[in-house]
Amino acid sequence: MLSTRYVAGAPTWVDLGTPDLDGAHDFYRALFGWEFRSGGAEFGGYGTYQADGKTVAGAMTVPADQAPPSWTIYFKTTDADATVKAVEQAGGRMVYEPMDVGDLGRMAVLADAQGVGFAVWQSGTNKGLDLVDAPNSMCWSELYTPDTKAALEFYGSVFGWGTTTQAFDGGSYTMVHPAGGTENDMFGGLWPLSDAPEEVEAGPYWTPYFQVADIDAVLAEVEPAGGTVRVARMDLAGVGSFAKLADPSGARFALMQPEAPGGA
């Protein structure tokens, strides 16, 4: 799972781009109790979501005519400019060139060889999120892709990720961890779009999972708050419970309630 150790190649940040920032505040407060803290005019209204005073995500207004509402996952890099070159050499492309964010760090927005958007963060004074792998924070990431082999080759070339494959009835699930890491450092998985029919229309994309203590209680808040339950609760023995959602503007994300120790 995720940790705030933030080694190269691991997720270090996640943020929401939405045309209705005020509506997003209401929705995510209803689900997770998040409170928004604006960075002010200096950062163009960009701000952070806080859970118990700790940063769990970023958020900003993105007009609908500029990009669809979405969550973006940032992976740590020690050199954003070098990572951009590695992405281009691997068949991906630069969406927004590297830029400094004050003294906080340096970032770039990219797309992989199959067009899936993601970003990288070269830390300055901001090392990453304050809280992960805990209730009401990000705990996992997942890539829906038409070609898992090509995706692994791309991200392996760019970040040096290692992989682990877990078999289950009817198939297998490929999980990734930072270079030099182990199974204990896994932070995400890959699903072929052909095995996720509900994602075909959405197309390939990265989605964040947010951990919750009571998935049924959170799911009960989704529709009253204006969101959509895209895939109802699913239970996986030995892992936990999951559900896929969309917020009122259509940004897709997922929930996870880890199984209690002993399977209780």
mmCIF file of N, CA and C in Angstrom, residues 89-151:
data_model
loop_
_atom_site.group_PDB
_atom_site.id
_atom_site.type_symbol
_atom_site.label_atom_id
_atom_site.label_comp_id
_atom_site.label_asym_id
_atom_site.label_seq_id
_atom_site.Cartn_x
_atom_site.Cartn_y
_atom_site.Cartn_z
ATOM 1 N N GLN A 89 10.591 9.290 -24.976
ATOM 2 C CA GLN A 89 11.364 8.201 -25.580
ATOM 3 C C GLN A 89 10.606 6.875 -25.540
ATOM 4 N N ALA A 90 9.714 6.734 -24.553
ATOM 5 C CA ALA A 90 8.941 5.505 -24.409
ATOM 6 C C ALA A 90 7.631 5.537 -25.192
ATOM 7 N N GLY A 91 7.396 6.610 -25.918
ATOM 8 C CA GLY A 91 6.199 6.703 -26.744
ATOM 9 C C GLY A 91 5.077 7.523 -26.165
ATOM 10 N N GLY A 92 5.290 8.131 -24.994
ATOM 11 C CA GLY A 92 4.290 9.004 -24.406
ATOM 12 C C GLY A 92 4.491 10.434 -24.877
ATOM 13 N N ARG A 93 3.810 11.359 -24.229
ATOM 14 C CA ARG A 93 3.948 12.760 -24.632
ATOM 15 C C ARG A 93 3.801 13.693 -23.424
ATOM 16 N N MET A 94 4.315 14.889 -23.601
ATOM 17 C CA MET A 94 4.195 15.930 -22.595
ATOM 18 C C MET A 94 2.911 16.706 -22.851
ATOM 19 N N VAL A 95 2.071 16.854 -21.825
ATOM 20 C CA VAL A 95 0.848 17.641 -21.936
ATOM 21 C C VAL A 95 1.114 19.078 -21.500
ATOM 22 N N TYR A 96 1.759 19.234 -20.348
ATOM 23 C CA TYR A 96 2.201 20.541 -19.865
ATOM 24 C C TYR A 96 3.658 20.409 -19.448
ATOM 25 N N GLU A 97 4.486 21.310 -19.955
ATOM 26 C CA GLU A 97 5.923 21.217 -19.706
ATOM 27 C C GLU A 97 6.246 21.431 -18.237
ATOM 28 N N PRO A 98 7.405 20.978 -17.793
ATOM 29 C CA PRO A 98 7.784 21.137 -16.384
ATOM 30 C C PRO A 98 7.700 22.589 -15.927
ATOM 31 N N MET A 99 7.172 22.769 -14.735
ATOM 32 C CA MET A 99 7.033 24.118 -14.186
ATOM 33 C C MET A 99 7.301 24.083 -12.692
ATOM 34 N N ASP A 100 7.873 25.152 -12.190
ATOM 35 C CA ASP A 100 8.096 25.281 -10.757
ATOM 36 C C ASP A 100 6.826 25.786 -10.091
ATOM 37 N N VAL A 101 6.508 25.242 -8.930
ATOM 38 C CA VAL A 101 5.364 25.683 -8.131
ATOM 39 C C VAL A 101 5.936 26.356 -6.882
ATOM 40 N N GLY A 102 6.358 27.604 -7.060
ATOM 41 C CA GLY A 102 7.046 28.299 -5.980
ATOM 42 C C GLY A 102 8.238 27.491 -5.523
ATOM 43 N N ASP A 103 8.415 27.409 -4.218
ATOM 44 C CA ASP A 103 9.485 26.570 -3.685
ATOM 45 C C ASP A 103 8.966 25.191 -3.278
ATOM 46 N N LEU A 104 7.693 24.916 -3.601
ATOM 47 C CA LEU A 104 7.090 23.655 -3.199
ATOM 48 C C LEU A 104 7.641 22.475 -3.982
ATOM 49 N N GLY A 105 7.927 22.693 -5.264
ATOM 50 C CA GLY A 105 8.427 21.603 -6.092
ATOM 51 C C GLY A 105 8.287 21.930 -7.565
ATOM 52 N N ARG A 106 8.504 20.940 -8.386
ATOM 53 C CA ARG A 106 8.448 21.095 -9.843
ATOM 54 C C ARG A 106 7.587 19.961 -10.390
ATOM 55 N N MET A 107 6.718 20.264 -11.334
ATOM 56 C CA MET A 107 5.779 19.274 -11.824
ATOM 57 C C MET A 107 5.710 19.282 -13.350
ATOM 58 N N ALA A 108 5.174 18.206 -13.892
ATOM 59 C CA ALA A 108 4.867 18.124 -15.312
ATOM 60 C C ALA A 108 3.661 17.219 -15.477
ATOM 61 N N VAL A 109 2.827 17.528 -16.458
ATOM 62 C CA VAL A 109 1.659 16.709 -16.771
ATOM 63 C C VAL A 109 1.947 15.967 -18.074
ATOM 64 N N LEU A 110 1.693 14.662 -18.071
ATOM 65 C CA LEU A 110 2.129 13.793 -19.154
ATOM 66 C C LEU A 110 1.013 12.850 -19.582
ATOM 67 N N ALA A 111 1.251 12.120 -20.648
ATOM 68 C CA ALA A 111 0.349 11.051 -21.077
ATOM 69 C C ALA A 111 1.203 9.868 -21.486
ATOM 70 N N ASP A 112 0.744 8.667 -21.129
ATOM 71 C CA ASP A 112 1.521 7.483 -21.480
ATOM 72 C C ASP A 112 1.323 7.122 -22.953
ATOM 73 N N ALA A 113 1.903 6.027 -23.386
ATOM 74 C CA ALA A 113 1.893 5.667 -24.799
ATOM 75 C C ALA A 113 0.495 5.342 -25.311
ATOM 76 N N GLN A 114 -0.447 5.108 -24.397
ATOM 77 C CA GLN A 114 -1.833 4.831 -24.798
ATOM 78 C C GLN A 114 -2.753 6.016 -24.504
ATOM 79 N N GLY A 115 -2.144 7.161 -24.186
ATOM 80 C CA GLY A 115 -2.909 8.385 -23.997
ATOM 81 C C GLY A 115 -3.438 8.629 -22.616
ATOM 82 N N VAL A 116 -3.064 7.818 -21.641
ATOM 83 C CA VAL A 116 -3.564 7.977 -20.278
ATOM 84 C C VAL A 116 -2.795 9.080 -19.557
ATOM 85 N N GLY A 117 -3.527 10.020 -18.977
ATOM 86 C CA GLY A 117 -2.889 11.134 -18.303
ATOM 87 C C GLY A 117 -2.383 10.782 -16.913
ATOM 88 N N PHE A 118 -1.264 11.381 -16.553
ATOM 89 C CA PHE A 118 -0.718 11.298 -15.200
ATOM 90 C C PHE A 118 0.224 12.476 -15.030
ATOM 91 N N ALA A 119 0.807 12.629 -13.869
ATOM 92 C CA ALA A 119 1.719 13.741 -13.622
ATOM 93 C C ALA A 119 2.894 13.268 -12.779
ATOM 94 N N VAL A 120 3.925 14.086 -12.738
ATOM 95 C CA VAL A 120 5.080 13.787 -11.896
ATOM 96 C C VAL A 120 5.379 14.985 -11.012
ATOM 97 N N TRP A 121 5.948 14.686 -9.851
ATOM 98 C CA TRP A 121 6.257 15.719 -8.855
ATOM 99 C C TRP A 121 7.689 15.547 -8.387
ATOM 100 N N GLN A 122 8.468 16.608 -8.566
ATOM 101 C CA GLN A 122 9.830 16.686 -8.045
ATOM 102 C C GLN A 122 9.762 17.576 -6.816
ATOM 103 N N SER A 123 9.907 16.995 -5.657
ATOM 104 C CA SER A 123 9.610 17.723 -4.428
ATOM 105 C C SER A 123 10.637 18.794 -4.110
ATOM 106 N N GLY A 124 10.091 19.891 -3.563
ATOM 107 C CA GLY A 124 10.895 20.932 -2.949
ATOM 108 C C GLY A 124 10.560 20.911 -1.471
ATOM 109 N N THR A 125 9.916 21.970 -1.004
ATOM 110 C CA THR A 125 9.508 21.980 0.400
ATOM 111 C C THR A 125 8.288 21.091 0.650
ATOM 112 N N ASN A 126 7.535 20.802 -0.420
ATOM 113 C CA ASN A 126 6.381 19.909 -0.296
ATOM 114 C C ASN A 126 6.780 18.512 -0.741
ATOM 115 N N LYS A 127 6.890 17.591 0.208
ATOM 116 C CA LYS A 127 7.318 16.228 -0.105
ATOM 117 C C LYS A 127 6.183 15.379 -0.663
ATOM 118 N N GLY A 128 4.924 15.758 -0.358
ATOM 119 C CA GLY A 128 3.789 14.980 -0.824
ATOM 120 C C GLY A 128 2.637 15.087 0.157
ATOM 121 N N LEU A 129 1.658 14.226 -0.007
ATOM 122 C CA LEU A 129 0.508 14.215 0.884
ATOM 123 C C LEU A 129 0.929 13.918 2.315
ATOM 124 N N ASP A 130 0.182 14.482 3.267
ATOM 125 C CA ASP A 130 0.484 14.237 4.684
ATOM 126 C C ASP A 130 -0.034 12.895 5.161
ATOM 127 N N LEU A 131 -1.118 12.429 4.548
ATOM 128 C CA LEU A 131 -1.793 11.229 5.040
ATOM 129 C C LEU A 131 -2.189 10.341 3.870
ATOM 130 N N VAL A 132 -1.801 9.076 3.928
ATOM 131 C CA VAL A 132 -2.209 8.065 2.957
ATOM 132 C C VAL A 132 -2.435 6.746 3.691
ATOM 133 N N ASP A 133 -3.108 5.808 3.015
ATOM 134 C CA ASP A 133 -3.328 4.470 3.562
ATOM 135 C C ASP A 133 -3.951 4.516 4.951
ATOM 136 N N ALA A 134 -4.932 5.401 5.104
ATOM 137 C CA ALA A 134 -5.663 5.559 6.355
ATOM 138 C C ALA A 134 -7.070 6.010 5.982
ATOM 139 N N PRO A 135 -8.047 5.845 6.871
ATOM 140 C CA PRO A 135 -9.399 6.269 6.526
ATOM 141 C C PRO A 135 -9.450 7.706 6.004
ATOM 142 N N ASN A 136 -10.214 7.901 4.915
ATOM 143 C CA ASN A 136 -10.444 9.191 4.272
ATOM 144 C C ASN A 136 -9.202 9.744 3.571
ATOM 145 N N SER A 137 -8.323 8.835 3.133
ATOM 146 C CA SER A 137 -7.155 9.243 2.364
ATOM 147 C C SER A 137 -6.905 8.225 1.256
ATOM 148 N N MET A 138 -6.033 8.574 0.329
ATOM 149 C CA MET A 138 -5.722 7.691 -0.785
ATOM 150 C C MET A 138 -4.950 6.466 -0.297
ATOM 151 N N CYS A 139 -5.331 5.292 -0.833
ATOM 152 C CA CYS A 139 -4.686 4.061 -0.375
ATOM 153 C C CYS A 139 -4.226 3.158 -1.518
ATOM 154 N N TRP A 140 -4.635 3.451 -2.749
ATOM 155 C CA TRP A 140 -4.314 2.568 -3.875
ATOM 156 C C TRP A 140 -4.523 3.341 -5.158
ATOM 157 N N SER A 141 -3.968 2.842 -6.262
ATOM 158 C CA SER A 141 -4.195 3.429 -7.578
ATOM 159 C C SER A 141 -4.384 2.297 -8.571
ATOM 160 N N GLU A 142 -5.136 2.583 -9.637
ATOM 161 C CA GLU A 142 -5.433 1.522 -10.594
ATOM 162 C C GLU A 142 -5.474 2.105 -11.997
ATOM 163 N N LEU A 143 -4.851 1.382 -12.915
ATOM 164 C CA LEU A 143 -4.818 1.792 -14.316
ATOM 165 C C LEU A 143 -5.691 0.859 -15.134
ATOM 166 N N TYR A 144 -6.670 1.434 -15.828
ATOM 167 C CA TYR A 144 -7.475 0.684 -16.791
ATOM 168 C C TYR A 144 -6.879 0.957 -18.165
ATOM 169 N N THR A 145 -6.461 -0.099 -18.841
ATOM 170 C CA THR A 145 -5.686 0.058 -20.064
ATOM 171 C C THR A 145 -6.066 -1.000 -21.087
ATOM 172 N N PRO A 146 -6.017 -0.678 -22.378
ATOM 173 C CA PRO A 146 -6.328 -1.683 -23.389
ATOM 174 C C PRO A 146 -5.218 -2.700 -23.584
ATOM 175 N N ASP A 147 -4.026 -2.422 -23.040
ATOM 176 C CA ASP A 147 -2.883 -3.305 -23.277
ATOM 177 C C ASP A 147 -1.975 -3.277 -22.049
ATOM 178 N N THR A 148 -2.163 -4.225 -21.141
ATOM 179 C CA THR A 148 -1.376 -4.219 -19.907
ATOM 180 C C THR A 148 0.103 -4.454 -20.175
ATOM 181 N N LYS A 149 0.427 -5.290 -21.153
ATOM 182 C CA LYS A 149 1.837 -5.557 -21.457
ATOM 183 C C LYS A 149 2.533 -4.277 -21.915
ATOM 184 N N ALA A 150 1.885 -3.543 -22.824
ATOM 185 C CA ALA A 150 2.478 -2.298 -23.316
ATOM 186 C C ALA A 150 2.578 -1.264 -22.194
ATOM 187 N N ALA A 151 1.563 -1.226 -21.331
ATOM 188 C CA ALA A 151 1.586 -0.271 -20.219
ATOM 189 C C ALA A 151 2.731 -0.574 -19.270
#
